[in-house]
Amino acid sequence: MNARGAIAGLALIPFLLAGCSREARQLASDQPQTAPSGPADPRTARYAANFYQVSQGGRYFTWYGCGDCHGRLARGAANLANGSRHAVEALYTAIAAGQSGAHSDYAARVPAEQIWQMAAYLHDLSRHEPARNRRNALDQQGEPQGNRWQGPLQ
Amino acid sequence: MAGAAAVNGGRSPVPLVALLLTGCSGIQSSLDPAGMQAGATFRLFELMIVMCGVMYGAVLLFLGASVWRVRRQLAAAPAIEPADPGLGKGLWAWGGVIVAGLVVLATGSFFVERALAAARAREALQVRVTGHQWWWRIQYRTPDGRWIETANELHLPAGRTARIELGAADVIHSFWVPNVAGKMDVIPGHTNVIDVSPHRLGWFRGQCAEFCGAQHAHMAFDVKVDSPAAFDAWLAQQGRPAAAPADAIAARGMAIVTGGACGLCHVVRGSAATGRAGPDLTHVGGRRSIGAGTLPMSRGALQGWIAQPQALKPGTMMPAVPLDGADADAVAHYLETLR
């Protein structure tokens, strides 16, 4: 490699490293305890812009069995297979209480941090092509879904 | 070690070696085999140590002899050594010794592999172990075709061969109970099988042996080798649904487990808690530890784990559940009574 190429390569490194912070996670015990206070809540950006929080949201969406009603075969309920275009704080409210109180006890049963993560996940899903979302769903097939466990990834 | 050497005046190395070897026995050691597979691998290891020790000794011997010879020649009359007709033969003989050693090791390895493979014909119990971030789901197949589930505590009957089928729900893990058998990787999308034939009763420790994320080190499990009769009784007991709460505090705990956050991810068979994402809690009080070997089982440890799992095992998938002190204690008491 000539000198100019090496310099160009070195100049690229900061841009590559910038990608690493998108998954940064804090292993501290400062989980949110409350719902978003509004569109300007600083936690919204912390969850929606962080890939680790988004992917955790996907796991809890699967584990809590949300796909039973909101998956590809959503019957009556909103099909969320490709996400939702609502804002994160609106999604939080929808998960915690549901339309016309359909989720009336979810806010009491699901800890606030998991609702934050699922809201960020649904918000993020809508930004991708359906093919990528189907791929994500395939990767999560080994995970338990609600009260079902179909065995490990085969 | 320094103390032992001082007591002996540095004369005898034996106590020193004995002291070093005490690190080799224990509940998580492949140098203290308690099963057929671990024993066979350990004998191969011994063969390798003896073979390599002999070779190493021979090399040092030749080195010492040549140094001694050269020093003697230098003292007498420095001269260039003439072409030595014995050197060629000596090198050929040395090559022969190396090949013979390798043949012995390869033969030993062949017989150990054969012994491990022969266990497949004696499989008497089917167990399915699934690796999750960061705990182990363990399921036993009963003779009548049911599956009985537990977590993070593997019981095995002594003198019987168990076929352990390994699957992963998320990423690559590795199943390792060094006292009983070697490692076997746990791969998503593929079922690996390892046979284990333990013969010594007791408690051992298993550990995930493939880095699998933040809490890989806290992905351990207890292993209990029981007599066949005790194992059958244990399995029958594990198959029963959970006992009804015995007192008012336990009843309050049960109401929180089934109606609160716990039941979304954990199952207590015989109750309304039916989640499958986390470990089965039907007989959790009978287990030795919680959080996949993170803490010893006790009411206090359960309470701390429920209140703030992220402080005890940062990154664990178990969320912190906001409960006041009395409620957390009631849940801990209920879980402790689930034996």
CSV table of C-alpha atoms in Angstrom, one decimal:
chain,number,residue,atom,x,y,z
A,1,MET,CA,0.0,0.0,0.0
A,2,ASN,CA,1.4,3.4,-0.8
A,3,ALA,CA,1.6,6.3,1.7
A,4,ARG,CA,-1.4,8.1,0.4
A,5,GLY,CA,-3.5,4.9,0.7
A,6,ALA,CA,-2.3,4.4,4.2
A,7,ILE,CA,-3.2,7.9,5.2
A,8,ALA,CA,-6.7,7.5,3.7
A,9,GLY,CA,-7.1,4.3,5.6
A,10,LEU,CA,-6.1,5.9,8.9
A,11,ALA,CA,-8.5,8.7,8.2
A,12,LEU,CA,-11.4,6.2,7.9
A,13,ILE,CA,-10.8,4.7,11.3
A,14,PRO,CA,-12.6,7.3,13.4
A,15,PHE,CA,-15.7,6.9,11.1
A,16,LEU,CA,-15.6,3.1,11.6
A,17,LEU,CA,-15.2,3.5,15.4
A,18,ALA,CA,-18.1,5.8,15.5
A,19,GLY,CA,-20.3,2.8,14.6
A,20,CYS,CA,-19.2,1.0,17.8
A,21,SER,CA,-21.0,3.4,20.1
A,22,ARG,CA,-24.4,2.6,18.6
A,23,GLU,CA,-24.5,-0.6,20.7
A,24,ALA,CA,-23.0,0.8,23.8
A,25,ARG,CA,-24.6,-0.6,26.9
A,26,GLN,CA,-24.5,0.5,30.5
A,27,LEU,CA,-24.4,-2.4,32.9
A,28,ALA,CA,-25.3,-0.2,35.8
A,29,SER,CA,-28.6,-0.5,37.8
A,30,ASP,CA,-30.2,2.8,36.7
A,31,GLN,CA,-33.2,1.4,34.9
A,32,PRO,CA,-36.1,3.8,34.2
A,33,GLN,CA,-39.0,3.5,36.5
A,34,THR,CA,-41.4,5.8,34.8
A,35,ALA,CA,-43.2,6.4,31.5
A,36,PRO,CA,-41.9,9.0,29.0
A,37,SER,CA,-42.8,12.6,30.2
A,38,GLY,CA,-43.3,13.8,26.6
A,39,PRO,CA,-41.7,14.0,23.2
A,40,ALA,CA,-38.7,15.9,24.7
A,41,ASP,CA,-37.9,13.2,27.3
A,42,PRO,CA,-34.1,12.6,27.0
A,43,ARG,CA,-34.5,8.9,27.6
A,44,THR,CA,-36.3,8.6,24.2
A,45,ALA,CA,-33.1,9.2,22.3
A,46,ARG,CA,-31.2,6.9,24.7
A,47,TYR,CA,-33.4,4.0,23.9
A,48,ALA,CA,-34.4,4.6,20.3
A,49,ALA,CA,-30.9,5.4,19.0
A,50,ASN,CA,-29.2,2.4,20.8
A,51,PHE,CA,-29.1,-0.9,19.0
A,52,TYR,CA,-28.5,-2.9,22.2
A,53,GLN,CA,-31.8,-1.5,23.7
A,54,VAL,CA,-33.6,-2.0,20.4
A,55,SER,CA,-32.5,-5.7,20.1
A,56,GLN,CA,-33.4,-6.3,23.8
A,57,GLY,CA,-36.8,-4.9,23.0
A,58,GLY,CA,-37.1,-7.5,20.2
A,59,ARG,CA,-36.3,-10.3,22.6
A,60,TYR,CA,-38.8,-9.2,25.2
A,61,PHE,CA,-41.4,-8.7,22.5
A,62,THR,CA,-40.9,-12.4,21.7
A,63,TRP,CA,-40.6,-13.6,25.3
A,64,TYR,CA,-43.8,-11.8,26.4
A,65,GLY,CA,-45.7,-13.5,23.5
A,66,CYS,CA,-46.7,-10.2,21.9
A,67,GLY,CA,-46.5,-11.9,18.5
A,68,ASP,CA,-49.4,-14.1,19.4
A,69,CYS,CA,-51.8,-11.3,18.7
A,70,HIS,CA,-49.5,-8.8,16.8
A,71,GLY,CA,-47.6,-11.0,14.5
A,72,ARG,CA,-48.0,-11.8,10.8
A,73,LEU,CA,-51.3,-13.5,11.5
A,74,ALA,CA,-52.6,-10.7,13.7
A,75,ARG,CA,-56.3,-11.3,14.1
A,76,GLY,CA,-58.2,-8.2,15.1
A,77,ALA,CA,-55.1,-6.7,16.8
A,78,ALA,CA,-52.7,-4.4,15.0
A,79,ASN,CA,-50.2,-6.3,12.8
A,80,LEU,CA,-46.8,-5.1,14.1
A,81,ALA,CA,-44.6,-7.5,12.1
A,82,ASN,CA,-43.1,-4.5,10.3
A,83,GLY,CA,-43.2,-2.1,13.3
A,84,SER,CA,-45.3,1.0,13.9
A,85,ARG,CA,-44.7,4.5,12.6
A,86,HIS,CA,-45.8,6.1,15.9
A,87,ALA,CA,-43.4,8.0,18.1
A,88,VAL,CA,-41.6,6.1,20.9
A,89,GLU,CA,-43.6,7.8,23.6
A,90,ALA,CA,-46.9,7.0,21.9
A,91,LEU,CA,-45.8,3.4,21.5
A,92,TYR,CA,-44.9,3.3,25.2
A,93,THR,CA,-48.5,4.4,26.1
A,94,ALA,CA,-50.0,1.9,23.7
A,95,ILE,CA,-48.0,-1.0,25.2
A,96,ALA,CA,-48.7,0.1,28.8
A,97,ALA,CA,-52.5,0.6,28.3
A,98,GLY,CA,-53.4,-0.5,24.8
A,99,GLN,CA,-56.2,0.8,22.6
A,100,SER,CA,-59.3,1.2,24.7
A,101,GLY,CA,-57.6,-0.5,27.6
A,102,ALA,CA,-56.9,-3.8,25.9
A,103,HIS,CA,-53.6,-4.1,27.8
A,104,SER,CA,-55.1,-2.7,31.0
A,105,ASP,CA,-52.7,-4.6,33.3
A,106,TYR,CA,-49.5,-4.6,31.3
A,107,ALA,CA,-48.1,-1.5,33.0
A,108,ALA,CA,-48.4,-3.3,36.3
A,109,ARG,CA,-47.0,-6.6,35.0
A,110,VAL,CA,-44.2,-5.4,32.7
A,111,PRO,CA,-41.3,-3.4,34.2
A,112,ALA,CA,-40.9,0.1,32.8
A,113,GLU,CA,-37.5,-0.6,31.2
A,114,GLN,CA,-38.8,-3.5,29.1
A,115,ILE,CA,-41.7,-1.3,27.9
A,116,TRP,CA,-39.1,1.4,26.9
A,117,GLN,CA,-37.1,-1.3,25.0
A,118,MET,CA,-40.1,-2.7,23.2
A,119,ALA,CA,-41.3,0.8,22.2
A,120,ALA,CA,-37.8,1.4,20.8
A,121,TYR,CA,-37.9,-1.9,19.0
A,122,LEU,CA,-41.2,-1.3,17.3
A,123,HIS,CA,-40.1,2.2,16.3
A,124,ASP,CA,-36.9,0.8,14.8
A,125,LEU,CA,-38.7,-2.0,12.9
A,126,SER,CA,-40.6,0.4,10.8
A,127,ARG,CA,-37.4,1.9,9.5
A,128,HIS,CA,-36.3,-1.4,7.8
A,129,GLU,CA,-37.3,-3.4,4.8
A,130,PRO,CA,-39.8,-6.2,5.6
A,131,ALA,CA,-37.2,-8.8,4.4
A,132,ARG,CA,-34.8,-7.7,7.2
A,133,ASN,CA,-37.6,-7.9,9.8
A,134,ARG,CA,-38.4,-11.4,8.6
A,135,ARG,CA,-34.7,-12.3,9.0
A,136,ASN,CA,-34.8,-11.0,12.6
A,137,ALA,CA,-37.9,-13.1,13.3
A,138,LEU,CA,-36.1,-16.2,12.0
A,139,ASP,CA,-33.1,-15.5,14.3
A,140,GLN,CA,-35.5,-15.4,17.3
A,141,GLN,CA,-37.2,-18.7,16.5
A,142,GLY,CA,-35.2,-20.4,19.2
A,143,GLU,CA,-36.4,-18.1,21.9
A,144,PRO,CA,-39.5,-18.9,24.0
A,145,GLN,CA,-42.7,-17.1,22.8
A,146,GLY,CA,-45.1,-16.3,25.6
A,147,ASN,CA,-46.1,-19.5,27.3
A,148,ARG,CA,-44.7,-21.7,24.4
A,149,TRP,CA,-41.2,-23.1,24.0
A,150,GLN,CA,-40.7,-25.1,20.9
A,151,GLY,CA,-37.2,-26.2,21.6
A,152,PRO,CA,-33.8,-24.8,20.6
A,153,LEU,CA,-33.0,-23.4,17.1
A,154,GLN,CA,-33.1,-26.4,14.7
B,1,MET,CA,4.6,-22.7,48.8
B,2,ALA,CA,7.5,-20.6,50.1
B,3,GLY,CA,6.5,-21.6,53.7
B,4,ALA,CA,6.6,-25.3,52.8
B,5,ALA,CA,10.0,-25.0,51.3
B,6,ALA,CA,11.2,-23.1,54.4
B,7,VAL,CA,9.9,-25.8,56.8
B,8,ASN,CA,11.7,-28.5,54.9
B,9,GLY,CA,14.9,-26.4,54.6
B,10,GLY,CA,14.4,-26.6,50.8
B,11,ARG,CA,15.7,-30.2,50.8
B,12,SER,CA,12.7,-32.3,49.7
B,13,PRO,CA,10.4,-31.2,46.8
B,14,VAL,CA,7.7,-33.8,47.8
B,15,PRO,CA,5.6,-31.6,50.1
B,16,LEU,CA,5.8,-28.8,47.6
B,17,VAL,CA,4.4,-31.0,44.8
B,18,ALA,CA,1.7,-32.3,47.2
B,19,LEU,CA,0.7,-28.7,47.9
B,20,LEU,CA,0.5,-27.9,44.2
B,21,LEU,CA,-1.6,-31.0,43.5
B,22,THR,CA,-4.3,-30.0,46.1
B,23,GLY,CA,-5.5,-27.5,43.5
B,24,CYS,CA,-6.3,-30.5,41.2
B,25,SER,CA,-9.0,-32.2,43.2
B,26,GLY,CA,-12.4,-30.5,43.6
B,27,ILE,CA,-15.9,-30.1,42.3
B,28,GLN,CA,-14.7,-28.6,39.0
B,29,SER,CA,-11.6,-30.4,37.9
B,30,SER,CA,-10.8,-32.7,35.0
B,31,LEU,CA,-7.9,-34.1,37.1
B,32,ASP,CA,-10.3,-35.7,39.6
B,33,PRO,CA,-12.5,-37.8,37.4
B,34,ALA,CA,-15.9,-39.1,38.7
B,35,GLY,CA,-17.2,-40.6,35.4
B,36,MET,CA,-16.2,-43.1,32.7
B,37,GLN,CA,-15.6,-40.4,30.1
B,38,ALA,CA,-13.6,-38.1,32.3
B,39,GLY,CA,-11.6,-41.1,33.5
B,40,ALA,CA,-10.7,-42.2,30.0
B,41,THR,CA,-9.6,-38.7,29.0
B,42,PHE,CA,-7.6,-38.4,32.3
B,43,ARG,CA,-5.7,-41.6,31.6
B,44,LEU,CA,-4.8,-40.3,28.1
B,45,PHE,CA,-3.6,-37.1,29.8
B,46,GLU,CA,-1.4,-39.2,32.1
B,47,LEU,CA,0.0,-41.2,29.2
B,48,MET,CA,0.8,-37.9,27.5
B,49,ILE,CA,2.5,-36.4,30.5
B,50,VAL,CA,4.7,-39.6,31.0
B,51,MET,CA,5.6,-39.7,27.3
B,52,CYS,CA,6.5,-36.0,27.1
B,53,GLY,CA,8.3,-36.2,30.5
B,54,VAL,CA,10.5,-39.1,29.3
B,55,MET,CA,11.2,-37.2,26.0
B,56,TYR,CA,12.1,-34.0,27.9
B,57,GLY,CA,14.3,-35.9,30.3
B,58,ALA,CA,16.2,-37.5,27.4
B,59,VAL,CA,16.7,-34.2,25.7
B,60,LEU,CA,18.1,-32.7,28.9
B,61,LEU,CA,20.4,-35.7,29.3
B,62,PHE,CA,21.9,-35.4,25.8
B,63,LEU,CA,22.3,-31.7,26.3
B,64,GLY,CA,24.1,-32.1,29.6
B,65,ALA,CA,26.3,-34.9,28.2
B,66,SER,CA,27.4,-32.8,25.2
B,67,VAL,CA,28.1,-29.7,27.3
B,68,TRP,CA,30.2,-31.8,29.7
B,69,ARG,CA,32.1,-33.4,26.7
B,70,VAL,CA,32.8,-30.1,25.1
B,71,ARG,CA,34.1,-28.5,28.4
B,72,ARG,CA,36.4,-31.5,28.8
B,73,GLN,CA,37.8,-31.3,25.3
B,74,LEU,CA,38.4,-27.5,25.6
B,75,ALA,CA,40.4,-28.1,28.8
B,76,ALA,CA,42.6,-30.7,27.1
B,77,ALA,CA,43.3,-29.6,23.5
B,78,PRO,CA,41.0,-27.4,21.5
B,79,ALA,CA,40.4,-29.1,18.2
B,80,ILE,CA,37.8,-29.2,15.4
B,81,GLU,CA,35.8,-32.4,15.8
B,82,PRO,CA,36.3,-34.8,12.9
B,83,ALA,CA,33.4,-36.1,10.9
B,84,ASP,CA,31.6,-38.5,13.3
B,85,PRO,CA,30.3,-41.6,11.6
B,86,GLY,CA,28.1,-42.2,14.7
B,87,LEU,CA,26.2,-38.9,14.4
B,88,GLY,CA,24.1,-40.0,11.4
B,89,LYS,CA,23.0,-43.2,13.2
B,90,GLY,CA,22.3,-41.4,16.4
B,91,LEU,CA,20.0,-38.9,14.6
B,92,TRP,CA,18.1,-41.8,12.9
B,93,ALA,CA,17.7,-43.5,16.3
B,94,TRP,CA,16.4,-40.2,17.8
B,95,GLY,CA,13.9,-39.9,14.9
B,96,GLY,CA,12.8,-43.5,15.6
B,97,VAL,CA,12.2,-42.7,19.2
B,98,ILE,CA,10.0,-39.7,18.3
B,99,VAL,CA,7.9,-41.7,15.8
B,100,ALA,CA,7.5,-44.5,18.4
B,101,GLY,CA,6.3,-42.0,21.0
B,102,LEU,CA,3.8,-40.5,18.6
B,103,VAL,CA,2.5,-43.9,17.7
B,104,VAL,CA,2.0,-44.7,21.4
B,105,LEU,CA,0.0,-41.5,21.9
B,106,ALA,CA,-2.1,-41.9,18.7
B,107,THR,CA,-2.9,-45.5,19.8
B,108,GLY,CA,-3.9,-44.3,23.2
B,109,SER,CA,-6.1,-41.6,21.7
B,110,PHE,CA,-7.7,-44.2,19.3
B,111,PHE,CA,-8.7,-46.5,22.2
B,112,VAL,CA,-10.1,-43.6,24.3
B,113,GLU,CA,-12.2,-42.4,21.4
B,114,ARG,CA,-13.5,-45.9,20.9
B,115,ALA,CA,-14.4,-46.1,24.6
B,116,LEU,CA,-16.2,-42.8,24.4
B,117,ALA,CA,-18.1,-43.9,21.3
B,118,ALA,CA,-19.0,-47.2,22.8
B,119,ALA,CA,-21.1,-45.5,25.5
B,120,ARG,CA,-23.8,-44.7,22.8
B,121,ALA,CA,-24.9,-48.4,23.0
B,122,ARG,CA,-25.6,-48.1,26.7
B,123,GLU,CA,-27.7,-44.9,26.7
B,124,ALA,CA,-30.4,-45.4,29.4
B,125,LEU,CA,-31.7,-41.8,30.0
B,126,GLN,CA,-32.4,-39.0,27.6
B,127,VAL,CA,-31.8,-35.4,28.8
B,128,ARG,CA,-32.1,-32.2,26.7
B,129,VAL,CA,-30.0,-29.3,27.8
B,130,THR,CA,-30.6,-25.9,26.2
B,131,GLY,CA,-28.2,-23.0,26.6
B,132,HIS,CA,-29.7,-19.5,27.1
B,133,GLN,CA,-28.0,-16.2,27.9
B,134,TRP,CA,-27.1,-17.0,30.7
B,135,TRP,CA,-28.6,-20.1,32.2
B,136,TRP,CA,-29.3,-23.7,31.4
B,137,ARG,CA,-32.7,-25.3,30.6
B,138,ILE,CA,-32.7,-29.0,31.5
B,139,GLN,CA,-35.4,-31.4,30.4
B,140,TYR,CA,-35.7,-35.1,31.3
B,141,ARG,CA,-37.6,-37.7,29.2
B,142,THR,CA,-39.5,-40.0,31.4
B,143,PRO,CA,-40.1,-43.7,30.3
B,144,ASP,CA,-43.7,-42.8,29.5
B,145,GLY,CA,-42.6,-40.1,27.0
B,146,ARG,CA,-43.2,-36.9,29.1
B,147,TRP,CA,-40.7,-34.2,29.4
B,148,ILE,CA,-39.9,-32.9,33.0
B,149,GLU,CA,-38.2,-29.5,33.1
B,150,THR,CA,-35.9,-27.9,35.6
B,151,ALA,CA,-33.0,-25.4,35.3
B,152,ASN,CA,-29.4,-24.9,36.3
B,153,GLU,CA,-29.2,-28.2,38.3
B,154,LEU,CA,-28.4,-31.4,36.5
B,155,HIS,CA,-29.1,-34.6,38.4
B,156,LEU,CA,-27.5,-37.8,37.0
B,157,PRO,CA,-27.9,-41.5,38.1
B,158,ALA,CA,-24.6,-43.2,39.0
B,159,GLY,CA,-23.7,-46.3,36.9
B,160,ARG,CA,-26.1,-45.4,34.1
B,161,THR,CA,-25.3,-43.7,30.8
B,162,ALA,CA,-27.2,-40.5,30.1
B,163,ARG,CA,-27.5,-39.2,26.6
B,164,ILE,CA,-27.4,-35.4,26.8
B,165,GLU,CA,-28.7,-33.5,23.7
B,166,LEU,CA,-27.4,-30.0,23.6
B,167,GLY,CA,-29.2,-27.1,21.8
B,168,ALA,CA,-28.9,-23.3,22.0
B,169,ALA,CA,-31.7,-20.7,22.0
B,170,ASP,CA,-29.5,-17.8,21.0
B,171,VAL,CA,-25.7,-17.9,20.7
B,172,ILE,CA,-22.9,-20.5,21.0
B,173,HIS,CA,-22.3,-21.9,24.5
B,174,SER,CA,-20.3,-24.9,25.7
B,175,PHE,CA,-21.4,-27.6,28.1
B,176,TRP,CA,-18.6,-28.6,30.5
B,177,VAL,CA,-18.7,-30.8,33.6
B,178,PRO,CA,-15.0,-31.6,33.9
B,179,ASN,CA,-15.4,-34.2,36.7
B,180,VAL,CA,-17.8,-36.2,34.5
B,181,ALA,CA,-16.8,-35.7,30.8
B,182,GLY,CA,-15.1,-33.4,28.4
B,183,LYS,CA,-16.5,-30.2,26.8
B,184,MET,CA,-19.1,-30.2,24.1
B,185,ASP,CA,-20.1,-27.0,22.2
B,186,VAL,CA,-23.7,-26.0,22.2
B,187,ILE,CA,-24.5,-24.6,18.7
B,188,PRO,CA,-27.7,-22.7,17.6
B,189,GLY,CA,-29.3,-24.6,14.7
B,190,HIS,CA,-27.6,-27.9,15.5
B,191,THR,CA,-28.0,-30.6,18.1
B,192,ASN,CA,-24.8,-32.0,19.6
B,193,VAL,CA,-24.9,-35.1,21.8
B,194,ILE,CA,-22.6,-36.1,24.6
B,195,ASP,CA,-22.8,-39.3,26.7
B,196,VAL,CA,-22.0,-39.2,30.4
B,197,SER,CA,-21.5,-42.2,32.7
B,198,PRO,CA,-20.8,-40.9,36.1
B,199,HIS,CA,-19.9,-43.5,38.8
B,200,ARG,CA,-19.0,-41.4,41.9
B,201,LEU,CA,-21.8,-39.9,44.0
B,202,GLY,CA,-21.5,-36.3,45.0
B,203,TRP,CA,-21.9,-32.6,43.9
B,204,PHE,CA,-19.9,-31.2,41.0
B,205,ARG,CA,-20.0,-28.0,39.1
B,206,GLY,CA,-20.6,-27.4,35.4
B,207,GLN,CA,-19.7,-24.2,33.6
B,208,CYS,CA,-20.3,-22.6,30.2
B,209,ALA,CA,-16.9,-23.0,28.4
B,210,GLU,CA,-17.5,-20.8,25.3
B,211,PHE,CA,-17.7,-17.0,25.7
B,212,CYS,CA,-21.3,-16.1,25.2
B,213,GLY,CA,-21.7,-12.6,26.4
B,214,ALA,CA,-21.5,-10.3,29.4
B,215,GLN,CA,-22.4,-12.9,32.0
B,216,HIS,CA,-20.7,-15.9,30.5
B,217,ALA,CA,-18.8,-16.4,33.8
B,218,HIS,CA,-22.1,-16.6,35.7
B,219,MET,CA,-23.5,-19.3,33.5
B,220,ALA,CA,-22.8,-22.3,35.8
B,221,PHE,CA,-24.8,-25.2,37.0
B,222,ASP,CA,-24.7,-27.7,39.9
B,223,VAL,CA,-24.4,-31.3,39.0
B,224,LYS,CA,-25.5,-34.0,41.5
B,225,VAL,CA,-24.7,-37.6,40.9
B,226,ASP,CA,-27.2,-39.7,42.8
B,227,SER,CA,-27.7,-43.4,43.3
B,228,PRO,CA,-30.2,-44.7,40.7
B,229,ALA,CA,-33.0,-45.1,43.3
B,230,ALA,CA,-32.5,-41.6,44.7
B,231,PHE,CA,-32.4,-40.2,41.1
B,232,ASP,CA,-35.7,-41.9,40.3
B,233,ALA,CA,-37.3,-40.5,43.4
B,234,TRP,CA,-35.9,-37.0,42.6
B,235,LEU,CA,-37.2,-37.1,39.0
B,236,ALA,CA,-40.7,-38.3,40.1
B,237,GLN,CA,-40.7,-35.4,42.6
B,238,GLN,CA,-39.7,-32.9,39.9
B,239,GLY,CA,-42.5,-34.1,37.7
B,240,ARG,CA,-45.2,-33.1,40.3
B,241,PRO,CA,-46.8,-29.6,40.2
B,242,ALA,CA,-45.9,-27.1,42.8
B,243,ALA,CA,-47.2,-27.4,46.3
B,244,ALA,CA,-50.0,-25.0,47.5
B,245,PRO,CA,-48.7,-22.2,49.7
B,246,ALA,CA,-48.5,-23.3,53.3
B,247,ASP,CA,-49.0,-20.0,55.1
B,248,ALA,CA,-50.4,-16.5,54.6
B,249,ILE,CA,-47.0,-14.9,53.5
B,250,ALA,CA,-46.4,-17.6,50.9
B,251,ALA,CA,-50.0,-17.1,49.6
B,252,ARG,CA,-49.3,-13.4,49.2
B,253,GLY,CA,-46.0,-14.3,47.4
B,254,MET,CA,-47.9,-16.7,45.1
B,255,ALA,CA,-50.4,-14.0,44.2
B,256,ILE,CA,-47.5,-11.6,43.2
B,257,VAL,CA,-45.7,-14.3,41.3
B,258,THR,CA,-48.8,-15.3,39.3
B,259,GLY,CA,-50.4,-11.8,38.9
B,260,GLY,CA,-47.2,-9.7,38.6
B,261,ALA,CA,-44.2,-9.6,36.4
B,262,CYS,CA,-42.7,-13.0,37.4
B,263,GLY,CA,-45.4,-15.1,35.7
B,264,LEU,CA,-44.8,-13.5,32.3
B,265,CYS,CA,-41.4,-15.2,32.0
B,266,HIS,CA,-41.4,-18.0,34.6
B,267,VAL,CA,-43.6,-21.1,35.0
B,268,VAL,CA,-44.7,-22.5,38.3
B,269,ARG,CA,-46.5,-25.7,37.2
B,270,GLY,CA,-50.0,-25.9,38.8
B,271,SER,CA,-50.4,-22.1,39.0
B,272,ALA,CA,-51.3,-19.3,36.7
B,273,ALA,CA,-47.6,-18.4,36.1
B,274,THR,CA,-47.0,-19.9,32.6
B,275,GLY,CA,-44.2,-17.9,31.0
B,276,ARG,CA,-41.5,-19.9,29.3
B,277,ALA,CA,-38.7,-17.3,28.7
B,278,GLY,CA,-36.9,-17.9,32.1
B,279,PRO,CA,-36.1,-20.8,34.3
B,280,ASP,CA,-38.8,-23.1,35.5
B,281,LEU,CA,-39.6,-22.2,39.2
B,282,THR,CA,-41.8,-25.2,40.1
B,283,HIS,CA,-39.2,-26.6,42.5
B,284,VAL,CA,-36.8,-23.8,42.7
B,285,GLY,CA,-36.6,-23.9,46.5
B,286,GLY,CA,-35.0,-27.4,46.3
B,287,ARG,CA,-32.1,-26.2,44.2
B,288,ARG,CA,-28.7,-25.3,45.5
B,289,SER,CA,-28.1,-21.9,43.9
B,290,ILE,CA,-29.9,-19.2,42.0
B,291,GLY,CA,-29.0,-17.1,39.0
B,292,ALA,CA,-27.2,-20.0,37.3
B,293,GLY,CA,-24.7,-20.5,40.1
B,294,THR,CA,-24.5,-16.7,41.0
B,295,LEU,CA,-25.7,-17.0,44.6
B,296,PRO,CA,-26.3,-19.8,47.1
B,297,MET,CA,-30.0,-20.5,47.6
B,298,SER,CA,-31.5,-18.7,50.6
B,299,ARG,CA,-34.5,-16.5,51.3
B,300,GLY,CA,-32.3,-13.4,51.6
B,301,ALA,CA,-30.5,-14.2,48.3
B,302,LEU,CA,-33.8,-14.7,46.5
B,303,GLN,CA,-35.0,-11.3,47.9
B,304,GLY,CA,-31.9,-9.5,46.7
B,305,TRP,CA,-32.1,-11.2,43.3
B,306,ILE,CA,-35.7,-10.2,42.8
B,307,ALA,CA,-35.1,-6.6,43.9
B,308,GLN,CA,-32.0,-5.9,41.9
B,309,PRO,CA,-30.7,-8.6,39.6
B,310,GLN,CA,-28.8,-6.1,37.5
B,311,ALA,CA,-26.6,-5.3,40.5
B,312,LEU,CA,-25.8,-8.9,41.2
B,313,LYS,CA,-25.5,-10.1,37.6
B,314,PRO,CA,-25.2,-7.0,35.4
B,315,GLY,CA,-26.7,-7.5,32.0
B,316,THR,CA,-28.9,-10.5,33.0
B,317,MET,CA,-32.1,-10.8,31.1
B,318,MET,CA,-34.1,-10.8,34.4
B,319,PRO,CA,-35.5,-7.3,34.8
B,320,ALA,CA,-35.6,-5.5,38.1
B,321,VAL,CA,-39.1,-5.8,39.4
B,322,PRO,CA,-40.2,-2.9,41.6
B,323,LEU,CA,-41.6,-4.5,44.7
B,324,ASP,CA,-41.7,-3.0,48.2
B,325,GLY,CA,-39.7,-4.9,50.9
B,326,ALA,CA,-42.7,-6.9,52.3
B,327,ASP,CA,-43.8,-8.0,48.8
B,328,ALA,CA,-40.2,-9.0,47.8
B,329,ASP,CA,-39.9,-11.0,51.1
B,330,ALA,CA,-43.3,-12.7,50.4
B,331,VAL,CA,-42.2,-13.7,46.9
B,332,ALA,CA,-38.8,-15.0,48.3
B,333,HIS,CA,-40.6,-16.9,51.0
B,334,TYR,CA,-43.0,-18.5,48.5
B,335,LEU,CA,-40.2,-19.5,46.1
B,336,GLU,CA,-38.1,-20.9,49.0
B,337,THR,CA,-41.0,-23.2,49.9
B,338,LEU,CA,-41.3,-24.6,46.4
B,339,ARG,CA,-39.3,-27.7,47.0
